[in-house]
PDB file of C-alpha atoms in Angstrom:
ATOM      1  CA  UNK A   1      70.648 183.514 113.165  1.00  0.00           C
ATOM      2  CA  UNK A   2      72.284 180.445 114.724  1.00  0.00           C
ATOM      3  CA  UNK A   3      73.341 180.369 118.175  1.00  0.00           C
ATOM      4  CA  UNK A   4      77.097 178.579 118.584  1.00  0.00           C
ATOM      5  CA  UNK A   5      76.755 176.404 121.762  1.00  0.00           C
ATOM      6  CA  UNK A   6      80.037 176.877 124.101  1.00  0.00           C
ATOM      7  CA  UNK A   7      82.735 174.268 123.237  1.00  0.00           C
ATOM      8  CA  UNK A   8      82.819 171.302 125.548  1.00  0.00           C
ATOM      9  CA  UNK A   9      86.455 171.490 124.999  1.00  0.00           C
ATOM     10  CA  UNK A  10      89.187 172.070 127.407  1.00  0.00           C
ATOM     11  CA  UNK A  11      91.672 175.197 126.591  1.00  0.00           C
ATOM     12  CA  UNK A  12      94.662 173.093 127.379  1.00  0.00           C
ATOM     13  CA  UNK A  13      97.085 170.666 125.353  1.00  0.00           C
ATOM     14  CA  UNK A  14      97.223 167.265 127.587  1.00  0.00           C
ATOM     15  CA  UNK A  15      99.438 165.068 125.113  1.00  0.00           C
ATOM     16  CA  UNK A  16     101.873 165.452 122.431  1.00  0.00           C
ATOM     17  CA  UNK A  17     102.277 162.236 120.106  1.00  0.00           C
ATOM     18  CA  UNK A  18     105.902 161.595 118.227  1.00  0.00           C
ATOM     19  CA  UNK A  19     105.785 158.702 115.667  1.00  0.00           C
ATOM     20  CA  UNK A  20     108.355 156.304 116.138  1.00  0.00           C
ATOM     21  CA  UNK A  21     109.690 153.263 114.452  1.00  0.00           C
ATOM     22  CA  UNK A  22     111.136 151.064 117.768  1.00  0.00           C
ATOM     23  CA  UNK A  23     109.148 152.084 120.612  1.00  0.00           C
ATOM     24  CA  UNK A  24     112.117 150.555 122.615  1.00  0.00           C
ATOM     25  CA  UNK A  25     114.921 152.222 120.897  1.00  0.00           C
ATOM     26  CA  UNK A  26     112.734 155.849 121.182  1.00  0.00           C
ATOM     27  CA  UNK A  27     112.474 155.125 124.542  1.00  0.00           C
ATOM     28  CA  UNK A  28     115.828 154.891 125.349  1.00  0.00           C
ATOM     29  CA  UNK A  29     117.086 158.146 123.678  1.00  0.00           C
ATOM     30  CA  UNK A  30     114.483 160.303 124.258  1.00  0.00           C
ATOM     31  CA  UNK A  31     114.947 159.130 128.254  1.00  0.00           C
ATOM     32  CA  UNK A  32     119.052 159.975 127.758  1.00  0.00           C
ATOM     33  CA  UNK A  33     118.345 163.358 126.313  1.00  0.00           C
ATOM     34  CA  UNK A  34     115.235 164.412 128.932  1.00  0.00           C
ATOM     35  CA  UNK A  35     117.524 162.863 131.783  1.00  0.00           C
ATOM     36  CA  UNK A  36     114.327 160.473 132.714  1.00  0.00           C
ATOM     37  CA  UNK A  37     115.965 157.599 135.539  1.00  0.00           C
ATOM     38  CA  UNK A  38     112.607 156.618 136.425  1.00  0.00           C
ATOM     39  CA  UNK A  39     110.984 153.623 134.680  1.00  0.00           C
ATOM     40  CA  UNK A  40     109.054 154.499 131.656  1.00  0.00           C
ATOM     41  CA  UNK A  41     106.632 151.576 130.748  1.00  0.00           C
ATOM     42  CA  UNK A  42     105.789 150.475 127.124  1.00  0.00           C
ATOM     43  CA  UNK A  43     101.827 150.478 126.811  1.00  0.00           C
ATOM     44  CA  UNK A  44     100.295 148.195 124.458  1.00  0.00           C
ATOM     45  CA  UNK A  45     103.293 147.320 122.880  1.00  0.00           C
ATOM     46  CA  UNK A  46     103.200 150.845 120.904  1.00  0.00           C
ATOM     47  CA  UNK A  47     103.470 153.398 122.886  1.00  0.00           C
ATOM     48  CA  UNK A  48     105.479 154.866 126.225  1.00  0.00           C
ATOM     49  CA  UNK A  49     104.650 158.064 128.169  1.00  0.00           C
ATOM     50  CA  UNK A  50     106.924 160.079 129.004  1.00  0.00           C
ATOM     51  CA  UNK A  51     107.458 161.891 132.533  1.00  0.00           C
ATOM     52  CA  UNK A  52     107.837 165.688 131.771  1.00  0.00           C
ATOM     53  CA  UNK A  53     106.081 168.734 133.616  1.00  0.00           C
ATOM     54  CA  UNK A  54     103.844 169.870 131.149  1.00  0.00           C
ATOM     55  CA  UNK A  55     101.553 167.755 128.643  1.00  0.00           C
ATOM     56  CA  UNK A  56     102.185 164.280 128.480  1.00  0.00           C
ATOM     57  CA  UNK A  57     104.814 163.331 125.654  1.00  0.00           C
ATOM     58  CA  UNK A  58     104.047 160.201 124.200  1.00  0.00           C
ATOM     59  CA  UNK A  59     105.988 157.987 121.836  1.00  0.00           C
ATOM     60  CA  UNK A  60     104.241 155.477 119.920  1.00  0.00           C
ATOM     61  CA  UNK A  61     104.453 153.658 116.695  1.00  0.00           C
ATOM     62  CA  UNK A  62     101.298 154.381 115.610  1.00  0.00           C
ATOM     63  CA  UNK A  63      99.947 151.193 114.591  1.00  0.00           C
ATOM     64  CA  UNK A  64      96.540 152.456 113.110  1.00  0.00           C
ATOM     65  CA  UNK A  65      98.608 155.961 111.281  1.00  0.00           C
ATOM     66  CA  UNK A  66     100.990 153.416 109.128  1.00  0.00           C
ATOM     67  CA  UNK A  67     103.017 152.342 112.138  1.00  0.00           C
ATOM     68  CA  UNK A  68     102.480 148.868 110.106  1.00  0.00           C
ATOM     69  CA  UNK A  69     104.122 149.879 107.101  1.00  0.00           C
ATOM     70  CA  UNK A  70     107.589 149.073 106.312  1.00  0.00           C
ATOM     71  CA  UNK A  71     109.188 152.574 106.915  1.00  0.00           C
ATOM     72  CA  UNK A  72     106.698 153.121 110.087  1.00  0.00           C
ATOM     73  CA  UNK A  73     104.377 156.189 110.430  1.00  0.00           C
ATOM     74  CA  UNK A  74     105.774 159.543 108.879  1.00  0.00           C
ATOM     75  CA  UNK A  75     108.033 161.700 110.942  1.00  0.00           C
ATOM     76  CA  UNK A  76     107.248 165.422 111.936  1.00  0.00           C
ATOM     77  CA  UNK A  77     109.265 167.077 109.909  1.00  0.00           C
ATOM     78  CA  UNK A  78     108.037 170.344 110.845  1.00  0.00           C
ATOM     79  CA  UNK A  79     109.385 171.293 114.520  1.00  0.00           C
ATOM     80  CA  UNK A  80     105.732 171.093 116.491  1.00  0.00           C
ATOM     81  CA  UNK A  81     107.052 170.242 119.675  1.00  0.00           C
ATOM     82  CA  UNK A  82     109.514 172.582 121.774  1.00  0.00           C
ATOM     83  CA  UNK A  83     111.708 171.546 124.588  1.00  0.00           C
ATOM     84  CA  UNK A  84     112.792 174.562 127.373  1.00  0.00           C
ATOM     85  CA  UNK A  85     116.279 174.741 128.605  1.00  0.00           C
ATOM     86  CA  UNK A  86     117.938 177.325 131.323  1.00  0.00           C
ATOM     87  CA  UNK A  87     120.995 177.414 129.079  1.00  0.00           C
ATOM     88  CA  UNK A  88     120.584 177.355 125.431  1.00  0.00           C
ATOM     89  CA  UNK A  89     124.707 177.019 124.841  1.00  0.00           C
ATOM     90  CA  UNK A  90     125.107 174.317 127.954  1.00  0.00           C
ATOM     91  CA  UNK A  91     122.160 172.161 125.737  1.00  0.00           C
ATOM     92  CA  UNK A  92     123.375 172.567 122.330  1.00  0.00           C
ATOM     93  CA  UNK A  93     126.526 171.475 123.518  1.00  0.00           C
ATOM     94  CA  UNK A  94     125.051 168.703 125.169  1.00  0.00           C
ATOM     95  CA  UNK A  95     123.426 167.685 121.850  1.00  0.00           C
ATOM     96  CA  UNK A  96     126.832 167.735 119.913  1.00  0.00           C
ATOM     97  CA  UNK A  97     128.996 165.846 122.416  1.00  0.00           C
ATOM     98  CA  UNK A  98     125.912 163.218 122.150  1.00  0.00           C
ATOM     99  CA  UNK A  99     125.823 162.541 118.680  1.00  0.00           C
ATOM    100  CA  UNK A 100     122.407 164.452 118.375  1.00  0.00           C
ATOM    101  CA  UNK A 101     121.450 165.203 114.753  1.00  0.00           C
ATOM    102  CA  UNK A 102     121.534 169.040 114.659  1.00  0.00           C
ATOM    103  CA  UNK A 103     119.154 170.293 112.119  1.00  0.00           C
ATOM    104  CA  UNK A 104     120.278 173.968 112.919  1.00  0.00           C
ATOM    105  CA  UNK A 105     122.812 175.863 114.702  1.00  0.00           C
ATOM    106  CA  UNK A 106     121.653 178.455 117.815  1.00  0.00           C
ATOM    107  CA  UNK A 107     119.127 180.727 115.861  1.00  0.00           C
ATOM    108  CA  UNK A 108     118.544 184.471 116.512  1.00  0.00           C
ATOM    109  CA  UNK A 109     120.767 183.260 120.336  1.00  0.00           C
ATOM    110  CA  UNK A 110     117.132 181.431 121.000  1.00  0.00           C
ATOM    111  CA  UNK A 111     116.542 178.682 119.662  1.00  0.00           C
ATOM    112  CA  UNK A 112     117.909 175.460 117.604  1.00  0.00           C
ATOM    113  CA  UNK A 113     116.383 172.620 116.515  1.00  0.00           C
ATOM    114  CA  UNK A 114     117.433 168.865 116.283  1.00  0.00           C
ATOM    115  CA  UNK A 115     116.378 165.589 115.023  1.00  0.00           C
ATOM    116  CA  UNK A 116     115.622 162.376 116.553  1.00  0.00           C
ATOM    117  CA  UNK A 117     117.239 158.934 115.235  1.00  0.00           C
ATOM    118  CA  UNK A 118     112.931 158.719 113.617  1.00  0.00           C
ATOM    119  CA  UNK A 119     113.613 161.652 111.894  1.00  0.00           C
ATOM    120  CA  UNK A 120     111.295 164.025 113.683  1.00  0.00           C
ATOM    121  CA  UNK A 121     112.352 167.318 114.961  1.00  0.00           C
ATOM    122  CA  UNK A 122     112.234 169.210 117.535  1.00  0.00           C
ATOM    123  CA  UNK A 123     112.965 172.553 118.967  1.00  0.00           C
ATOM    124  CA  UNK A 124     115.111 173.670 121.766  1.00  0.00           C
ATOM    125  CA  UNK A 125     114.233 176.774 123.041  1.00  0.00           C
ATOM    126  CA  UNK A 126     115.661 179.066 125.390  1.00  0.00           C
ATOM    127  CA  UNK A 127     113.875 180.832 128.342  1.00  0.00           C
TER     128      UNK A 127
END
């Protein structure tokens, strides 16, 4: 019988990638819609962390995942990141007076989900 040795492996998410085309551009919007004021430096020339209280969310163009190619790296098309909001309505009206793509209405009153200018989606969720 083999033994399994204990994972060396933290139980935690730290980061949360999002391809992006202009690392400047993605910078910019996804500052507007989180409300970031604070500096947010462009590493490398590919990628920018952004502030947020729970694992880092980092844009980046993903040089070495086909951040080269013409149309960039491919978007998540698949919500697999989800952004928390006090007030489900107050955001999703937020989103429409901002020109945000809306991939979805409010769903089940808890959730919608929208798409960035990339083309990768996310999910709003309320608490």
């Amino acid at each position: 019988m083999s033994t399994i040795s204990a994972s060396r492996l933290e139980r935690r998410i730290a980061s949360v990638f999002i391809p992006v085309r202009s690392i400047e551009q993605a910078r910019d919007w996804y500052c507007r819609l989180l409300g970031i004021t604070e500096p947010c430096e462009i590493q490398f020339g590919h990628l920018c962390i952004l502030p947020t209280a729970g694992p880092d969310l980092i844009l980046d163009t993903m040089p070495k995942w086909g951040g080269r190619e013409p149309e960039g790296a491919p978007p998540i098309r698949t919500p697999s990141v989800m952004l928390q909001t006090e007030d489900l309505q107050a955001s999703y009206a937020f989103m429409q007076e901002h020109g945000v793509s809306l991939v979805t209405g409010i769903e089940h009153g808890h959730w919608f989900v929208i798409e960035d200018p990339d083309g990768n989606r996310l999910m709003i969720c309320g608490r």
